[in-house]
CSV table of C-alpha atoms and ligand atoms in Angstrom, one decimal:
chain,number,residue,atom,x,y,z
A,23,MET,CA,-34.8,66.5,-34.0
A,24,ARG,CA,-32.3,64.6,-36.0
A,25,ASP,CA,-34.1,61.4,-37.3
A,26,PHE,CA,-32.1,58.9,-34.9
A,27,ALA,CA,-34.6,56.0,-35.3
A,28,GLY,CA,-34.3,56.5,-39.1
A,29,GLU,CA,-30.6,56.2,-38.8
A,30,LEU,CA,-30.9,53.0,-37.0
A,31,GLU,CA,-33.2,51.6,-40.0
A,32,GLU,CA,-30.7,52.5,-42.4
A,33,ARG,CA,-27.9,50.5,-40.6
A,34,LYS,CA,-30.2,47.5,-40.2
A,35,ALA,CA,-30.8,47.5,-43.9
A,36,ALA,CA,-26.9,47.8,-44.6
A,37,GLY,CA,-26.1,44.8,-42.2
A,38,LEU,CA,-24.5,47.0,-39.8
A,39,TYR,CA,-26.6,47.1,-37.0
A,40,ARG,CA,-25.0,45.8,-33.6
A,41,VAL,CA,-26.6,43.9,-31.2
A,42,ARG,CA,-25.0,42.8,-27.7
A,43,ARG,CA,-25.2,39.2,-26.6
A,44,GLN,CA,-25.7,38.8,-22.8
A,45,ILE,CA,-23.0,36.4,-21.4
A,46,SER,CA,-23.6,34.8,-17.9
A,47,GLY,CA,-20.8,33.3,-15.5
A,48,PRO,CA,-16.9,33.7,-16.0
A,49,GLN,CA,-15.0,34.7,-19.3
A,50,GLN,CA,-14.0,31.1,-20.9
A,51,PRO,CA,-14.2,29.5,-24.0
A,52,ALA,CA,-17.4,27.6,-22.9
A,53,LEU,CA,-19.5,30.4,-22.6
A,54,VAL,CA,-23.3,30.8,-21.5
A,55,SER,CA,-24.6,33.2,-24.1
A,56,ASP,CA,-28.1,34.6,-23.9
A,57,GLY,CA,-28.8,31.3,-22.0
A,58,ALA,CA,-27.5,28.8,-24.4
A,59,PRO,CA,-23.9,27.2,-24.3
A,60,LEU,CA,-21.4,28.4,-27.2
A,61,LEU,CA,-17.8,27.8,-27.7
A,62,SER,CA,-16.2,31.1,-28.0
A,63,PHE,CA,-13.5,32.2,-30.5
A,64,CYS,CA,-13.8,36.0,-30.2
A,65,SER,CA,-12.4,36.8,-26.6
A,66,ASN,CA,-9.1,38.7,-26.2
A,67,ASP,CA,-8.3,36.7,-23.1
A,68,TYR,CA,-5.3,35.1,-25.3
A,69,LEU,CA,-3.8,33.3,-22.3
A,70,GLY,CA,-6.9,31.9,-20.4
A,71,LEU,CA,-6.3,34.2,-17.4
A,72,ALA,CA,-9.6,36.2,-17.0
A,73,SER,CA,-11.2,33.7,-14.8
A,74,HIS,CA,-7.7,32.1,-13.3
A,75,PRO,CA,-8.5,31.2,-9.6
A,76,GLU,CA,-5.1,32.4,-8.3
A,77,LEU,CA,-6.0,36.2,-9.8
A,78,THR,CA,-9.6,36.1,-8.3
A,79,ARG,CA,-8.1,35.0,-4.9
A,80,VAL,CA,-5.6,37.8,-4.9
A,81,ALA,CA,-8.3,40.3,-5.8
A,82,ALA,CA,-10.6,38.9,-3.2
A,83,GLU,CA,-7.8,39.3,-0.4
A,84,ALA,CA,-6.8,42.5,-1.6
A,85,MET,CA,-10.4,43.8,-1.6
A,86,SER,CA,-11.0,42.6,1.9
A,87,GLU,CA,-7.9,44.3,3.0
A,88,ASN,CA,-8.5,47.5,0.9
A,89,GLY,CA,-12.1,47.8,0.1
A,90,LEU,CA,-13.7,48.0,-3.3
A,91,GLY,CA,-13.9,51.6,-4.7
A,92,GLY,CA,-11.1,53.6,-5.7
A,93,ALA,CA,-12.8,56.7,-4.5
A,94,ALA,CA,-10.8,59.3,-5.6
A,95,SER,CA,-8.2,60.5,-8.7
A,96,HIS,CA,-4.6,59.7,-8.2
A,97,LEU,CA,-3.6,63.3,-7.6
A,98,ILE,CA,-6.3,63.7,-5.1
A,99,CYS,CA,-6.0,60.7,-2.6
A,100,GLY,CA,-6.9,57.9,-4.6
A,101,HIS,CA,-3.2,56.7,-5.5
A,102,HIS,CA,-2.9,53.5,-3.5
A,103,ASP,CA,0.2,51.3,-2.4
A,104,ALA,CA,-1.2,48.8,-4.5
A,105,HIS,CA,-1.2,51.0,-7.8
A,106,HIS,CA,2.5,52.1,-6.9
A,107,GLN,CA,3.6,48.5,-6.7
A,108,LEU,CA,1.9,47.5,-10.0
A,109,GLU,CA,3.7,50.5,-11.5
A,110,GLU,CA,7.0,49.1,-10.2
A,111,ARG,CA,6.2,45.6,-11.5
A,112,LEU,CA,5.1,46.8,-15.0
A,113,ALA,CA,8.2,48.9,-15.3
A,114,ARG,CA,10.1,45.4,-14.5
A,115,PHE,CA,7.9,43.5,-16.7
A,116,THR,CA,8.8,45.7,-19.9
A,117,GLN,CA,12.2,46.0,-18.7
A,118,ARG,CA,11.8,50.2,-19.1
A,119,SER,CA,12.7,52.8,-16.4
A,120,SER,CA,8.8,53.5,-15.3
A,121,ALA,CA,5.3,52.7,-15.8
A,122,LEU,CA,1.9,54.6,-15.2
A,123,PHE,CA,-1.2,52.7,-14.5
A,124,PHE,CA,-4.4,54.0,-16.4
A,125,SER,CA,-8.0,52.9,-16.1
A,126,THR,CA,-8.2,51.6,-19.7
A,127,GLY,CA,-6.4,51.1,-23.0
A,128,TYR,CA,-8.8,53.8,-24.8
A,129,MET,CA,-8.1,56.4,-21.9
A,130,ALA,CA,-4.3,55.8,-22.1
A,131,ASN,CA,-4.0,56.3,-25.9
A,132,MET,CA,-6.4,59.5,-25.6
A,133,GLY,CA,-4.3,61.0,-22.5
A,134,VAL,CA,-0.8,59.9,-24.1
A,135,ILE,CA,-1.2,61.3,-27.7
A,136,SER,CA,-2.9,64.5,-26.5
A,137,ALA,CA,-0.4,65.2,-23.8
A,138,LEU,CA,2.8,64.6,-26.0
A,139,ALA,CA,1.4,66.3,-29.3
A,140,GLY,CA,-0.6,69.6,-29.4
A,141,ARG,CA,-1.6,72.4,-31.6
A,142,GLY,CA,1.1,73.1,-34.2
A,143,ASP,CA,2.4,69.3,-34.1
A,144,THR,CA,2.2,66.5,-36.3
A,145,ILE,CA,1.1,63.1,-35.7
A,146,PHE,CA,2.0,60.3,-38.2
A,147,SER,CA,-0.9,57.6,-37.6
A,148,ASP,CA,-0.9,54.1,-39.3
A,149,ARG,CA,-4.1,53.8,-41.2
A,150,LEU,CA,-5.2,50.6,-39.4
A,151,ASN,CA,-4.5,52.0,-35.9
A,152,HIS,CA,-7.0,51.5,-33.0
A,153,ALA,CA,-10.2,53.6,-32.6
A,154,SER,CA,-8.6,55.1,-29.4
A,155,ILE,CA,-5.6,56.3,-31.4
A,156,ILE,CA,-7.7,57.9,-33.8
A,157,ASP,CA,-9.6,59.7,-31.1
A,158,GLY,CA,-6.4,60.7,-29.2
A,159,CYS,CA,-5.0,62.4,-32.4
A,160,ILE,CA,-8.2,64.3,-32.6
A,161,LEU,CA,-8.3,65.7,-29.2
A,162,SER,CA,-4.6,66.4,-29.4
A,163,ARG,CA,-5.5,68.9,-32.0
A,164,ALA,CA,-2.3,68.4,-33.8
A,165,ARG,CA,-2.4,68.1,-37.5
A,166,VAL,CA,-2.7,64.2,-38.4
A,167,ARG,CA,-1.2,62.6,-41.4
A,168,ARG,CA,-2.3,58.9,-41.8
A,169,TYR,CA,0.3,56.6,-43.5
A,170,PRO,CA,-0.8,53.6,-45.5
A,171,HIS,CA,-0.7,50.6,-43.4
A,172,GLY,CA,2.9,49.3,-42.3
A,173,ASP,CA,4.3,51.4,-45.4
A,174,THR,CA,7.5,53.0,-43.7
A,175,ASP,CA,8.6,54.2,-47.5
A,176,ALA,CA,5.4,56.2,-47.4
A,177,LEU,CA,5.9,57.4,-43.8
A,178,GLU,CA,9.9,58.4,-44.4
A,179,THR,CA,8.6,60.5,-47.4
A,180,MET,CA,5.9,62.3,-45.1
A,181,LEU,CA,8.3,62.7,-42.3
A,182,LYS,CA,10.8,64.4,-44.7
A,183,SER,CA,8.6,66.9,-45.7
A,184,THR,CA,7.5,68.0,-42.1
A,185,GLY,CA,9.2,70.4,-39.8
A,186,GLY,CA,8.2,70.8,-36.0
A,187,HIS,CA,7.5,68.4,-33.4
A,188,LYS,CA,6.6,64.8,-34.9
A,189,LEU,CA,4.9,62.0,-33.2
A,190,VAL,CA,4.6,58.6,-34.8
A,191,VAL,CA,1.8,56.0,-33.1
A,192,THR,CA,1.2,52.7,-34.2
A,193,ASP,CA,-0.4,49.6,-33.0
A,194,GLY,CA,2.3,46.9,-32.1
A,195,VAL,CA,-0.2,44.1,-33.2
A,196,PHE,CA,-3.1,45.4,-35.3
A,197,SER,CA,-6.2,44.3,-33.6
A,198,MET,CA,-8.5,43.3,-36.6
A,199,ASP,CA,-5.7,42.0,-38.8
A,200,GLY,CA,-3.5,40.5,-36.4
A,201,ASP,CA,-0.2,41.4,-38.0
A,202,VAL,CA,2.7,42.9,-36.4
A,203,ALA,CA,4.0,46.8,-37.3
A,204,PRO,CA,7.5,47.0,-38.7
A,205,LEU,CA,8.8,48.0,-35.5
A,206,ARG,CA,12.6,47.9,-36.0
A,207,GLN,CA,12.0,50.2,-39.3
A,208,LEU,CA,9.7,52.5,-37.6
A,209,ALA,CA,12.3,52.7,-34.4
A,210,SER,CA,15.2,53.6,-36.8
A,211,LEU,CA,13.0,56.4,-39.0
A,212,CYS,CA,11.8,57.9,-35.8
A,213,LYS,CA,15.4,58.4,-34.6
A,214,ARG,CA,16.6,59.6,-38.0
A,215,HIS,CA,13.7,62.3,-38.4
A,216,ASP,CA,13.7,63.2,-34.6
A,217,ALA,CA,9.9,61.7,-34.1
A,218,LEU,CA,8.9,60.6,-31.1
A,219,LEU,CA,7.4,56.7,-31.3
A,220,VAL,CA,4.6,55.6,-29.6
A,221,VAL,CA,3.5,51.9,-29.7
A,222,ASP,CA,0.3,50.5,-28.4
A,223,ASP,CA,0.9,46.8,-27.7
A,224,ALA,CA,-2.6,45.9,-26.5
A,225,HIS,CA,-2.6,42.4,-28.3
A,226,GLY,CA,1.3,41.9,-27.9
A,227,ILE,CA,1.7,42.2,-24.2
A,228,GLY,CA,1.6,38.7,-22.6
A,229,VAL,CA,1.4,36.9,-26.0
A,230,LEU,CA,4.6,37.8,-27.9
A,231,GLY,CA,8.2,38.2,-26.8
A,232,PRO,CA,10.4,36.3,-24.3
A,233,GLU,CA,8.2,35.8,-20.9
A,234,GLY,CA,5.5,37.4,-22.6
A,235,ARG,CA,7.0,40.9,-22.5
A,236,GLY,CA,5.4,41.8,-25.9
A,237,SER,CA,6.4,42.9,-29.3
A,238,LEU,CA,9.0,45.3,-28.7
A,239,ALA,CA,10.8,42.6,-26.5
A,240,GLU,CA,10.4,40.3,-29.6
A,241,PHE,CA,12.2,42.5,-31.6
A,242,GLY,CA,14.9,43.3,-29.1
A,243,LEU,CA,13.9,47.0,-29.0
A,244,THR,CA,14.4,49.1,-25.9
A,245,GLU,CA,13.3,52.4,-24.3
A,246,GLU,CA,16.2,54.0,-26.2
A,247,ASP,CA,14.3,52.7,-29.8
A,248,VAL,CA,10.6,53.2,-28.4
A,249,PRO,CA,10.3,55.7,-26.1
A,250,VAL,CA,6.5,55.4,-25.2
A,251,LEU,CA,5.0,51.9,-24.8
A,252,VAL,CA,1.1,51.5,-23.9
A,253,GLY,CA,0.0,48.0,-22.9
A,254,THR,CA,-3.5,47.2,-22.0
A,255,LEU,CA,-4.4,44.8,-19.1
A,256,GLY,CA,-7.7,43.6,-19.9
A,257,LYS,CA,-6.7,41.2,-22.7
A,258,ALA,CA,-3.9,38.7,-22.3
A,259,VAL,CA,-3.2,39.6,-18.8
A,260,GLY,CA,-6.8,38.8,-17.8
A,261,THR,CA,-7.6,41.7,-15.6
A,262,SER,CA,-8.7,45.5,-16.3
A,263,GLY,CA,-6.9,48.5,-17.1
A,264,ALA,CA,-3.8,49.8,-19.1
A,265,PHE,CA,-0.3,51.2,-18.7
A,266,VAL,CA,2.4,53.4,-20.2
A,267,SER,CA,5.8,52.8,-19.7
A,268,GLY,CA,9.3,54.6,-20.6
A,269,PRO,CA,11.4,57.1,-19.2
A,270,GLY,CA,10.7,58.7,-15.9
A,271,VAL,CA,10.7,62.1,-17.6
A,272,LEU,CA,7.7,61.0,-19.7
A,273,MET,CA,5.9,59.2,-17.0
A,274,ASP,CA,6.3,62.6,-14.8
A,275,TYR,CA,5.0,64.8,-17.7
A,276,LEU,CA,2.0,62.5,-18.2
A,277,VAL,CA,1.1,62.7,-14.4
A,278,GLN,CA,1.0,66.4,-15.1
A,279,LYS,CA,-0.8,66.7,-18.7
A,280,ALA,CA,-2.6,63.6,-19.3
A,281,ARG,CA,-6.2,64.3,-18.7
A,282,THR,CA,-7.6,61.1,-18.9
A,283,TYR,CA,-4.9,60.2,-16.0
A,284,ILE,CA,-5.8,63.4,-14.1
A,285,TYR,CA,-9.5,63.7,-14.1
A,286,THR,CA,-10.6,60.1,-13.5
A,287,THR,CA,-11.3,57.9,-10.5
A,288,ALA,CA,-8.3,55.3,-9.5
A,289,MET,CA,-9.0,51.9,-10.3
A,290,PRO,CA,-9.9,49.7,-7.3
A,291,PRO,CA,-6.4,48.6,-5.5
A,292,ALA,CA,-7.8,44.9,-6.0
A,293,ILE,CA,-7.3,45.3,-9.7
A,294,ALA,CA,-3.8,46.4,-9.2
A,295,ALA,CA,-3.1,43.5,-7.0
A,296,ALA,CA,-4.5,40.9,-9.2
A,297,THR,CA,-2.5,42.4,-12.3
A,298,CYS,CA,0.7,41.8,-10.1
A,299,ALA,CA,-0.3,38.0,-9.7
A,300,SER,CA,-1.4,37.8,-13.4
A,301,LEU,CA,2.3,39.2,-14.7
A,302,ASP,CA,4.0,36.7,-12.4
A,303,LEU,CA,2.0,33.7,-14.0
A,304,ILE,CA,2.7,35.3,-17.5
A,305,GLU,CA,6.4,35.4,-16.7
A,306,ARG,CA,6.5,31.9,-15.3
A,307,GLU,CA,4.1,29.8,-17.6
A,308,GLN,CA,5.7,29.6,-20.9
A,309,ALA,CA,3.4,26.4,-21.6
A,310,ARG,CA,0.5,28.8,-22.0
A,311,ARG,CA,2.0,30.6,-25.0
A,312,ASP,CA,3.6,27.4,-26.4
A,313,HIS,CA,0.3,25.6,-26.6
A,314,LEU,CA,-1.4,28.8,-28.1
A,315,GLN,CA,1.4,28.8,-30.7
A,316,SER,CA,0.5,25.2,-31.7
A,317,LEU,CA,-3.2,26.1,-31.9
A,318,ILE,CA,-2.5,29.0,-34.1
A,319,ARG,CA,-0.1,27.3,-36.4
A,320,HIS,CA,-3.0,24.2,-36.9
A,321,PHE,CA,-5.8,26.6,-37.3
A,322,ARG,CA,-3.6,28.1,-40.4
A,323,GLN,CA,-2.8,25.2,-42.0
A,324,GLN,CA,-6.5,23.8,-41.9
A,325,ALA,CA,-8.5,26.6,-42.4
A,326,SER,CA,-6.4,27.7,-45.5
A,327,ALA,CA,-6.6,24.2,-47.0
A,328,MET,CA,-10.5,24.5,-46.7
A,329,GLY,CA,-10.2,27.5,-49.1
A,330,TYR,CA,-10.7,30.2,-46.3
A,331,GLN,CA,-8.6,33.5,-47.0
A,332,LEU,CA,-6.8,34.1,-43.8
A,333,MET,CA,-4.4,37.2,-43.5
A,334,ALA,CA,-0.4,37.4,-42.8
A,335,SER,CA,-0.7,37.1,-38.8
A,336,ASP,CA,1.1,34.6,-36.6
A,337,THR,CA,-0.8,35.8,-33.5
A,338,PRO,CA,-3.9,34.7,-31.9
A,339,ILE,CA,-5.9,37.2,-34.1
A,340,GLN,CA,-6.7,35.2,-37.0
A,341,PRO,CA,-9.4,36.8,-39.5
A,342,ILE,CA,-11.3,35.2,-42.2
A,343,MET,CA,-11.5,37.9,-44.9
A,344,LEU,CA,-14.9,37.6,-46.4
A,345,GLY,CA,-15.6,41.0,-47.9
A,346,ASP,CA,-19.3,41.6,-47.8
A,347,ASN,CA,-21.1,42.5,-44.7
A,348,TRP,CA,-23.9,39.8,-45.4
A,349,THR,CA,-21.3,36.9,-46.0
A,350,ALA,CA,-19.7,37.6,-43.0
A,351,LEU,CA,-23.2,37.9,-41.1
A,352,ALA,CA,-24.1,34.3,-42.6
A,353,LEU,CA,-21.0,32.5,-41.9
A,354,SER,CA,-21.0,33.8,-38.3
A,355,GLY,CA,-24.8,32.7,-38.1
A,356,ALA,CA,-23.9,29.2,-39.7
A,357,LEU,CA,-21.2,28.7,-36.9
A,358,GLU,CA,-23.4,29.6,-34.2
A,359,GLU,CA,-26.0,27.3,-35.1
A,360,ARG,CA,-23.2,24.7,-34.7
A,361,GLY,CA,-22.5,26.1,-31.1
A,362,LEU,CA,-19.7,28.3,-32.2
A,363,LEU,CA,-19.2,31.7,-31.4
A,364,VAL,CA,-17.0,33.8,-33.8
A,365,THR,CA,-18.2,37.6,-34.2
A,366,ALA,CA,-18.7,39.2,-37.8
A,367,ILE,CA,-16.5,42.4,-37.7
A,368,ARG,CA,-17.9,45.2,-40.0
A,369,PRO,CA,-17.3,48.8,-41.1
A,370,PRO,CA,-16.6,51.3,-39.6
A,371,THR,CA,-14.6,48.8,-37.2
A,372,VAL,CA,-12.7,47.7,-40.8
A,373,PRO,CA,-12.6,49.4,-44.0
A,374,ASP,CA,-15.5,49.3,-46.4
A,375,GLY,CA,-15.7,45.9,-48.3
A,376,GLU,CA,-13.5,43.9,-45.7
A,377,ALA,CA,-16.0,42.4,-43.5
A,378,ARG,CA,-14.4,39.3,-41.7
A,379,LEU,CA,-14.8,36.9,-39.1
A,380,ARG,CA,-12.2,37.7,-36.2
A,381,VAL,CA,-11.3,34.3,-35.0
A,382,THR,CA,-9.1,34.6,-31.9
A,383,LEU,CA,-7.4,31.7,-30.1
A,384,SER,CA,-6.6,31.3,-26.4
A,385,ALA,CA,-4.2,29.2,-24.5
A,386,ALA,CA,-7.5,28.0,-22.7
A,387,HIS,CA,-8.9,26.2,-25.8
A,388,THR,CA,-8.3,22.5,-26.0
A,389,TRP,CA,-7.6,20.6,-29.3
A,390,ASP,CA,-10.8,19.5,-29.1
A,391,ASP,CA,-12.1,23.2,-29.3
A,392,LEU,CA,-10.2,24.0,-32.1
A,393,ASN,CA,-11.1,20.6,-33.8
A,394,GLN,CA,-15.0,21.9,-33.4
A,395,LEU,CA,-14.4,25.2,-35.0
A,396,LEU,CA,-12.7,23.5,-37.8
A,397,ALA,CA,-15.4,20.9,-38.4
A,398,GLY,CA,-17.8,24.0,-38.4
A,399,LEU,CA,-15.9,26.0,-40.9
A,400,ASP,CA,-15.6,23.0,-43.0
A,401,GLU,CA,-19.4,22.6,-43.0
A,402,SER,CA,-20.0,25.9,-44.0
A,403,ARG,CA,-17.7,26.3,-47.0
A,404,SER,CA,-20.7,26.7,-49.2
A,405,LEU,CA,-21.3,30.2,-47.8
A,406,LEU,CA,-18.1,31.6,-49.1
A,407,ALA,CA,-18.8,34.2,-51.7
A,408,PRO,CA,-18.7,32.6,-55.2
A,409,ALA,CA,-15.1,34.5,-55.9
A,410,ALA,CA,-13.7,32.7,-53.1
A,411,GLU,CA,-15.4,29.4,-53.6
A,412,GLN,CA,-13.5,29.2,-56.8
A,413,ALA,CA,-10.4,29.2,-55.1
A,414,VAL,CA,-11.2,26.1,-53.2
B,529,LIG,C1,-8.5,47.0,-26.8
B,529,LIG,C2,-7.6,47.9,-27.6
B,529,LIG,C3,-7.6,49.2,-26.8
B,529,LIG,C4,-8.4,49.6,-25.6
B,529,LIG,O1,-7.9,49.2,-24.3
B,529,LIG,P1,-9.1,49.2,-23.3
B,529,LIG,O2,-8.3,48.7,-22.1
B,529,LIG,O3,-10.0,47.9,-23.7
B,529,LIG,O4,-9.8,50.4,-23.3
B,529,LIG,C5,-6.1,50.0,-27.4
B,529,LIG,N1,-5.8,49.7,-28.3
B,529,LIG,C6,-5.8,48.6,-29.1
B,529,LIG,C7,-4.9,48.6,-30.0
B,529,LIG,C8,-6.8,47.6,-28.8
B,529,LIG,O5,-7.0,46.6,-29.2
């Protein structure tokens, strides 16, 4: 038998071993983790909606009306009114023709990419795309060409030299860097070279654009420009699941062909009902986004003044670049001793030598929360690698 235990030991020796902490109670900045209170800066609950009382109330009501389980797949007898209403609501929210509700973002990407490209086709994928996109590409059996992160010139060269059906796929907001893809340029490139553009806006929906409609809306891009939009609902939306939206013919095609849509049990209808309520809040409550943006600006000013190396991000994802795994773990540990939870992100989630602390900010954070984080970072500066320290 393969030496599984030995491989785990190797991981430990390389600082790559992962452990799960156990959270009690609702997801919010003030967490209880393995029984101890911690102030968290690592969830993707960007708007603080994951434990919003209005959403739990709607979910509870929907549950007492419709029961709990999804019970069957959508094509058998699992497609509930609540799912249908959510799809119409998502189409309106994204200002696109139609939408399809998936059980997770991982499944949405796997299903969409493998349905829309296949053997003999070519997929062009940003080098920093999310794991679920990478796996969708593999599942599709298409030829995959990865282009350097955000490099539209390199992509254009590749598109020019490739025939046949072409699909370009990118994160809208990159999950580990926090930067936004050059969506306008990508849209016009794809039009020029007859490639189908798929944007995964897992971290943009709810946060960016007017009324939180996402990064496409921020750039004024419509369904004409970007035919396929994937969004997830477990992050800023605060519930669970994912969606794809775009032209009706594509959604119809996905219902026929996306295996991760077809061969899985429908989500509990109550999740769909709560998601509709969340979209109402997102549209209505601009104050959440305004507060979040002020926190982001303040964090960037203060942390970079301390000598921390930040990335070119204006989104709630604010990585502190550290380089080696041990420095990332040491800084994360030092913060935890001060009651602050910021996880170290290591390879293979990020490229080798690019370990970092991924700070995520949320509208649920108070100014006092942020100041506690900044104080912790200030006191932990001595842990920076020598090269970074010189820059202080
Ligand atoms: C989180 C994430 C996903 C997966 O979504 P889930 O609903 O959590 O499965 C997909 N794409 C990106 C860019 C993500 O960050």
